[in-house]
């Protein structure tokens, strides 16, 4: 049998559509686990993916019931939805009739094959965890496996390497012998979807952005399949097991009971949100007066920002804005490295944006002394770590080391477990005595004269590009006048020890890294006189006395750190002091609100409790992350100011009056909104089936090869969020699994124009992955709801009490 | 078959033109890597990529360059080669287009420097 390799390639590519990419832990990115199905309508995608991954697509009946008992599902809305969908049931009967889902599907027929593949993939992908890594990995997965496979007792029938096909193509020729081409895709889909974690990681690497990884450990889907199909043949297993769900035909029905109850829950939330947004504003005078605010702070659109913003605005003449947390800088961040070393380079922009610049931290002029102190400490610390690693891993030294150091480690462990507050205080005091690199470095925003190294992106930004990024920031936020004396760009990051999922709590717009470095870049650009002159000629007038600062919001403790040289502050020290005091007060308000949602005990000092969570190595829930997210509001802050959105809304600032061409709105919808949808879908699916689409309980997690997390001692990589990030306990979710609701403050014609030229975006709305409403400022903020297909219907209860949510059957 | 030289008189200079085939491919940005790998595997000696192109297709209009999304764009490839190479590329794209949106056009073309478009061992 002969096989055209290009045909094979095309079939594998098609089959791989079913499995979305999975980022390694270091840069864990939120992604819709059903991203390969996004071209389908939501309900059909849920059904097809349900067959393939054996996962549940809708919340469990108990989850619906609790929402109903809390009053989160409006009986009238549910009744209307049931009637429209042709169900002759009243709401209570509908909730009783919800089908139960078998939460523990039978073990797959080819589980033995899965276990063998997981073992080899874990060895191949190891990223520095194994003391003795798999050899020959640079030759590729198939070639390096082929050499070692004869030693695997689990695979029968191989005595030596030559018993195995010599190339990947030969492996396919042997295994697909006699199988018609039309069946290949079904077979491949089954074998790829059998291990969505490891295969997702291969897909991530196959995007061509993995850099060094790719060179050190080249692996393709073809290599994976060649090994897997060969092992299946040797085990005597059929190419397509009888229980293979890839064959399952979907019969998409948008009117099933779970779909209808979900829609009713979503509509209840959405109507209440719209009611809040359209109620006659009891908005305070701050908006109406012309007083210049003392400070303006720009936060990430992240739902967690809303809580702190609300508390801060209530404390004084402050304004806040929302912008994507990478601050529009498509960069790779190179952290400070003591001495002549090269710092770690990490991507610091959203998963759908490629970095174009490298921004490094360098010692700022006049800060050499602090840098030296830090370098000395870092040198000692580095030696200590190397020594400990050697002592622990050296065969001869290990026993003596354990004997000698056990007592010390025991005390340290007891301290970390019993007195996490003290650990937090200790770390804080260390930071005060020995400030980290952000206190003595500056970011390289200028292009240097020296040439860039071959292996790196160009360092710094050209003068033209600086103007583009600064203008983009203000245009997208619709912010062209009124600048306070202090403007702070505030990135965000989390603080959590012993947590492989730290990246999932950091900034999603910065590839799962803290956003402070990006904030520093935009602030540095905006302080340059040449940039301000250029902005002025483009209609953005920044007064002489406005100073841009950068900061970082610690989302675990709600502390905001301002990156300011306190010995020589660039702004009035009194004003800076007031801002810091108010940020501290806002922090107390925000932590009180957040802690009460994490724990039903009464905390006298909620801030202190967040500090414990930030330092406690046994804490499985340092914070809620983006749990609760359900809406994405694009518009000026005055629409939402004074509303308690309960940390559930992404907030992107936008002013339709300064965006005649619609370019700013188009950028927001095709960029930040798409990332918001990925996050929302990850939270949705991780909640509705935590074992399949999430990652199960943290208690039984093990990190595999520093790349991912497995449950227990092996198996597939878990792809989504852990149970403790979403659930109050094993049964009760904290996150309400609702699809995202986008609300745009913009004229209907403008939104239509954008949808008509962005077919991928339009499809998200047409296929029900995201719902859309606009508040049309040209029609007195009348709320219109987008109907799949392209029409609009009023949402207001007065205008149309039974606003059709599902199209008539 | 690829080498049927024709003599052409232009600006008084004599060129020999050689017949080859040209393939133009338009796919979504997320398939760029797939097409690159396919072209290389089929022995294309080079290719040209236009990124962020705009146009109308069966799914509606697609606008080009976006500031904060490098994945949603459309990319266009074109390359020239002998029939065997073009067939190989078509074999890989035909299954792809059963599932993903995209188009390919194959046409006759002529080149002056044949050696630029064929692999050395041919």
PDB file of C-alpha atoms in Angstrom, chain A residues 564-719:
ATOM      1  CA  UNK A 564       7.745  54.944  41.853  1.00  0.00           C
ATOM      2  CA  UNK A 565      11.156  56.004  43.129  1.00  0.00           C
ATOM      3  CA  UNK A 566      10.124  57.265  46.566  1.00  0.00           C
ATOM      4  CA  UNK A 567      13.295  59.230  47.050  1.00  0.00           C
ATOM      5  CA  UNK A 568      12.640  61.297  43.962  1.00  0.00           C
ATOM      6  CA  UNK A 569       8.975  60.952  43.025  1.00  0.00           C
ATOM      7  CA  UNK A 570       7.994  62.450  39.662  1.00  0.00           C
ATOM      8  CA  UNK A 571       4.727  63.773  41.129  1.00  0.00           C
ATOM      9  CA  UNK A 572       3.717  65.867  44.127  1.00  0.00           C
ATOM     10  CA  UNK A 573       4.626  63.732  47.196  1.00  0.00           C
ATOM     11  CA  UNK A 574       1.489  64.843  49.020  1.00  0.00           C
ATOM     12  CA  UNK A 575      -0.750  63.755  46.157  1.00  0.00           C
ATOM     13  CA  UNK A 576       1.102  60.469  45.920  1.00  0.00           C
ATOM     14  CA  UNK A 577       0.638  59.889  49.632  1.00  0.00           C
ATOM     15  CA  UNK A 578      -3.112  60.563  49.386  1.00  0.00           C
ATOM     16  CA  UNK A 579      -3.429  58.179  46.454  1.00  0.00           C
ATOM     17  CA  UNK A 580      -1.591  55.460  48.351  1.00  0.00           C
ATOM     18  CA  UNK A 581      -3.775  55.979  51.409  1.00  0.00           C
ATOM     19  CA  UNK A 582      -6.917  55.753  49.342  1.00  0.00           C
ATOM     20  CA  UNK A 583      -5.669  52.667  47.520  1.00  0.00           C
ATOM     21  CA  UNK A 584      -5.077  51.069  50.920  1.00  0.00           C
ATOM     22  CA  UNK A 585      -8.595  52.014  52.050  1.00  0.00           C
ATOM     23  CA  UNK A 586     -10.093  50.721  48.796  1.00  0.00           C
ATOM     24  CA  UNK A 587      -8.157  47.533  49.349  1.00  0.00           C
ATOM     25  CA  UNK A 588      -9.807  46.980  52.709  1.00  0.00           C
ATOM     26  CA  UNK A 589     -13.251  47.439  51.172  1.00  0.00           C
ATOM     27  CA  UNK A 590     -12.466  45.120  48.275  1.00  0.00           C
ATOM     28  CA  UNK A 591     -10.956  42.353  50.394  1.00  0.00           C
ATOM     29  CA  UNK A 592     -13.920  42.422  52.788  1.00  0.00           C
ATOM     30  CA  UNK A 593     -16.211  41.863  49.820  1.00  0.00           C
ATOM     31  CA  UNK A 594     -14.067  39.133  48.290  1.00  0.00           C
ATOM     32  CA  UNK A 595     -13.232  37.227  51.457  1.00  0.00           C
ATOM     33  CA  UNK A 596     -16.900  36.951  52.374  1.00  0.00           C
ATOM     34  CA  UNK A 597     -17.474  35.116  49.103  1.00  0.00           C
ATOM     35  CA  UNK A 598     -14.626  32.669  49.753  1.00  0.00           C
ATOM     36  CA  UNK A 599     -15.420  31.751  53.278  1.00  0.00           C
ATOM     37  CA  UNK A 600     -18.561  32.093  55.379  1.00  0.00           C
ATOM     38  CA  UNK A 601     -16.653  32.784  58.550  1.00  0.00           C
ATOM     39  CA  UNK A 602     -16.647  36.392  59.702  1.00  0.00           C
ATOM     40  CA  UNK A 603     -13.255  37.947  59.369  1.00  0.00           C
ATOM     41  CA  UNK A 604     -12.439  40.917  61.529  1.00  0.00           C
ATOM     42  CA  UNK A 605      -9.567  41.741  59.218  1.00  0.00           C
ATOM     43  CA  UNK A 606     -10.278  40.555  55.700  1.00  0.00           C
ATOM     44  CA  UNK A 607      -7.067  42.048  54.344  1.00  0.00           C
ATOM     45  CA  UNK A 608      -5.056  39.962  56.763  1.00  0.00           C
ATOM     46  CA  UNK A 609      -6.941  36.887  55.610  1.00  0.00           C
ATOM     47  CA  UNK A 610      -6.008  37.579  51.978  1.00  0.00           C
ATOM     48  CA  UNK A 611      -2.384  37.866  53.084  1.00  0.00           C
ATOM     49  CA  UNK A 612      -2.619  34.445  54.663  1.00  0.00           C
ATOM     50  CA  UNK A 613      -4.035  33.028  51.444  1.00  0.00           C
ATOM     51  CA  UNK A 614      -1.189  34.653  49.519  1.00  0.00           C
ATOM     52  CA  UNK A 615       1.454  32.965  51.678  1.00  0.00           C
ATOM     53  CA  UNK A 616      -0.104  29.674  52.758  1.00  0.00           C
ATOM     54  CA  UNK A 617       1.447  26.834  50.799  1.00  0.00           C
ATOM     55  CA  UNK A 618      -1.480  24.551  51.601  1.00  0.00           C
ATOM     56  CA  UNK A 619      -4.140  27.026  50.449  1.00  0.00           C
ATOM     57  CA  UNK A 620      -6.062  25.571  47.509  1.00  0.00           C
ATOM     58  CA  UNK A 621      -8.014  28.757  46.862  1.00  0.00           C
ATOM     59  CA  UNK A 622      -5.827  31.846  47.120  1.00  0.00           C
ATOM     60  CA  UNK A 623      -8.531  33.806  45.293  1.00  0.00           C
ATOM     61  CA  UNK A 624     -11.478  33.215  42.981  1.00  0.00           C
ATOM     62  CA  UNK A 625      -9.679  34.323  39.836  1.00  0.00           C
ATOM     63  CA  UNK A 626     -12.222  35.227  37.177  1.00  0.00           C
ATOM     64  CA  UNK A 627     -14.943  32.988  38.582  1.00  0.00           C
ATOM     65  CA  UNK A 628     -18.342  34.590  38.178  1.00  0.00           C
ATOM     66  CA  UNK A 629     -17.579  36.197  34.826  1.00  0.00           C
ATOM     67  CA  UNK A 630     -20.725  36.600  32.750  1.00  0.00           C
ATOM     68  CA  UNK A 631     -20.747  39.980  31.000  1.00  0.00           C
ATOM     69  CA  UNK A 632     -18.490  42.119  28.840  1.00  0.00           C
ATOM     70  CA  UNK A 633     -19.433  45.773  28.866  1.00  0.00           C
ATOM     71  CA  UNK A 634     -17.933  48.136  26.297  1.00  0.00           C
ATOM     72  CA  UNK A 635     -18.670  51.767  27.011  1.00  0.00           C
ATOM     73  CA  UNK A 636     -17.815  54.761  29.163  1.00  0.00           C
ATOM     74  CA  UNK A 637     -17.443  54.224  32.881  1.00  0.00           C
ATOM     75  CA  UNK A 638     -20.353  56.567  33.604  1.00  0.00           C
ATOM     76  CA  UNK A 639     -22.686  53.760  32.426  1.00  0.00           C
ATOM     77  CA  UNK A 640     -21.541  51.436  35.176  1.00  0.00           C
ATOM     78  CA  UNK A 641     -20.227  53.790  37.833  1.00  0.00           C
ATOM     79  CA  UNK A 642     -21.901  53.232  41.205  1.00  0.00           C
ATOM     80  CA  UNK A 643     -23.304  49.918  40.098  1.00  0.00           C
ATOM     81  CA  UNK A 644     -22.244  46.886  42.083  1.00  0.00           C
ATOM     82  CA  UNK A 645     -21.447  44.460  39.282  1.00  0.00           C
ATOM     83  CA  UNK A 646     -20.189  41.912  41.831  1.00  0.00           C
ATOM     84  CA  UNK A 647     -16.945  41.277  39.990  1.00  0.00           C
ATOM     85  CA  UNK A 648     -18.754  39.575  37.136  1.00  0.00           C
ATOM     86  CA  UNK A 649     -18.153  41.992  34.260  1.00  0.00           C
ATOM     87  CA  UNK A 650     -15.247  42.656  32.001  1.00  0.00           C
ATOM     88  CA  UNK A 651     -15.221  46.428  31.573  1.00  0.00           C
ATOM     89  CA  UNK A 652     -13.637  47.969  28.478  1.00  0.00           C
ATOM     90  CA  UNK A 653     -13.777  51.742  28.248  1.00  0.00           C
ATOM     91  CA  UNK A 654     -15.071  53.122  24.955  1.00  0.00           C
ATOM     92  CA  UNK A 655     -16.598  56.361  23.724  1.00  0.00           C
ATOM     93  CA  UNK A 656     -18.634  56.039  20.531  1.00  0.00           C
ATOM     94  CA  UNK A 657     -18.415  59.817  19.937  1.00  0.00           C
ATOM     95  CA  UNK A 658     -14.726  59.719  19.103  1.00  0.00           C
ATOM     96  CA  UNK A 659     -14.796  56.606  16.918  1.00  0.00           C
ATOM     97  CA  UNK A 660     -16.627  57.586  13.739  1.00  0.00           C
ATOM     98  CA  UNK A 661     -14.900  54.947  11.642  1.00  0.00           C
ATOM     99  CA  UNK A 662     -15.694  52.177  14.135  1.00  0.00           C
ATOM    100  CA  UNK A 663     -12.049  51.069  14.120  1.00  0.00           C
ATOM    101  CA  UNK A 664     -11.698  51.267  17.893  1.00  0.00           C
ATOM    102  CA  UNK A 665     -14.831  49.202  18.484  1.00  0.00           C
ATOM    103  CA  UNK A 666     -13.764  46.713  15.812  1.00  0.00           C
ATOM    104  CA  UNK A 667     -10.416  46.280  17.559  1.00  0.00           C
ATOM    105  CA  UNK A 668     -12.116  45.745  20.933  1.00  0.00           C
ATOM    106  CA  UNK A 669     -14.532  43.175  19.506  1.00  0.00           C
ATOM    107  CA  UNK A 670     -11.971  41.194  17.517  1.00  0.00           C
ATOM    108  CA  UNK A 671      -9.312  41.298  20.268  1.00  0.00           C
ATOM    109  CA  UNK A 672     -10.292  41.644  23.939  1.00  0.00           C
ATOM    110  CA  UNK A 673     -13.830  40.300  23.451  1.00  0.00           C
ATOM    111  CA  UNK A 674     -12.507  37.151  21.768  1.00  0.00           C
ATOM    112  CA  UNK A 675     -10.085  36.582  24.664  1.00  0.00           C
ATOM    113  CA  UNK A 676     -12.995  37.218  27.064  1.00  0.00           C
ATOM    114  CA  UNK A 677     -15.001  34.536  25.265  1.00  0.00           C
ATOM    115  CA  UNK A 678     -12.128  32.039  25.620  1.00  0.00           C
ATOM    116  CA  UNK A 679     -11.920  32.748  29.343  1.00  0.00           C
ATOM    117  CA  UNK A 680     -15.681  32.561  29.764  1.00  0.00           C
ATOM    118  CA  UNK A 681     -15.895  29.242  27.932  1.00  0.00           C
ATOM    119  CA  UNK A 682     -13.043  27.785  29.938  1.00  0.00           C
ATOM    120  CA  UNK A 683     -14.846  28.702  33.146  1.00  0.00           C
ATOM    121  CA  UNK A 684     -18.132  27.388  31.740  1.00  0.00           C
ATOM    122  CA  UNK A 685     -16.880  23.977  30.658  1.00  0.00           C
ATOM    123  CA  UNK A 686     -14.521  23.543  33.619  1.00  0.00           C
ATOM    124  CA  UNK A 687     -17.579  24.068  35.812  1.00  0.00           C
ATOM    125  CA  UNK A 688     -20.119  21.915  33.996  1.00  0.00           C
ATOM    126  CA  UNK A 689     -17.743  18.942  33.800  1.00  0.00           C
ATOM    127  CA  UNK A 690     -14.714  19.497  35.973  1.00  0.00           C
ATOM    128  CA  UNK A 691     -13.320  16.001  35.505  1.00  0.00           C
ATOM    129  CA  UNK A 692     -13.368  16.138  31.702  1.00  0.00           C
ATOM    130  CA  UNK A 693     -12.910  19.811  30.800  1.00  0.00           C
ATOM    131  CA  UNK A 694     -11.398  21.080  34.050  1.00  0.00           C
ATOM    132  CA  UNK A 695      -8.622  19.507  36.053  1.00  0.00           C
ATOM    133  CA  UNK A 696     -10.313  17.992  39.098  1.00  0.00           C
ATOM    134  CA  UNK A 697      -9.291  18.529  42.684  1.00  0.00           C
ATOM    135  CA  UNK A 698      -5.959  20.172  43.454  1.00  0.00           C
ATOM    136  CA  UNK A 699      -5.491  17.816  46.370  1.00  0.00           C
ATOM    137  CA  UNK A 700      -4.625  14.923  44.053  1.00  0.00           C
ATOM    138  CA  UNK A 701      -2.734  16.934  41.422  1.00  0.00           C
ATOM    139  CA  UNK A 702       0.774  16.121  40.397  1.00  0.00           C
ATOM    140  CA  UNK A 703       2.892  18.257  38.116  1.00  0.00           C
ATOM    141  CA  UNK A 704       4.240  16.303  35.159  1.00  0.00           C
ATOM    142  CA  UNK A 705       7.517  17.408  33.605  1.00  0.00           C
ATOM    143  CA  UNK A 706       6.831  21.032  34.655  1.00  0.00           C
ATOM    144  CA  UNK A 707       4.519  21.261  31.654  1.00  0.00           C
ATOM    145  CA  UNK A 708       1.145  20.209  32.953  1.00  0.00           C
ATOM    146  CA  UNK A 709      -0.848  18.604  35.707  1.00  0.00           C
ATOM    147  CA  UNK A 710      -2.045  15.019  35.969  1.00  0.00           C
ATOM    148  CA  UNK A 711      -4.447  13.451  38.420  1.00  0.00           C
ATOM    149  CA  UNK A 712      -2.735  10.866  40.583  1.00  0.00           C
ATOM    150  CA  UNK A 713       0.402   9.254  39.255  1.00  0.00           C
ATOM    151  CA  UNK A 714      -0.077   9.557  35.503  1.00  0.00           C
ATOM    152  CA  UNK A 715      -2.428   9.661  32.573  1.00  0.00           C
ATOM    153  CA  UNK A 716      -3.492  12.518  30.366  1.00  0.00           C
ATOM    154  CA  UNK A 717      -2.707  16.123  31.169  1.00  0.00           C
ATOM    155  CA  UNK A 718      -5.671  17.911  32.677  1.00  0.00           C
ATOM    156  CA  UNK A 719      -6.738  20.761  30.430  1.00  0.00           C
TER     157      UNK A 719
END
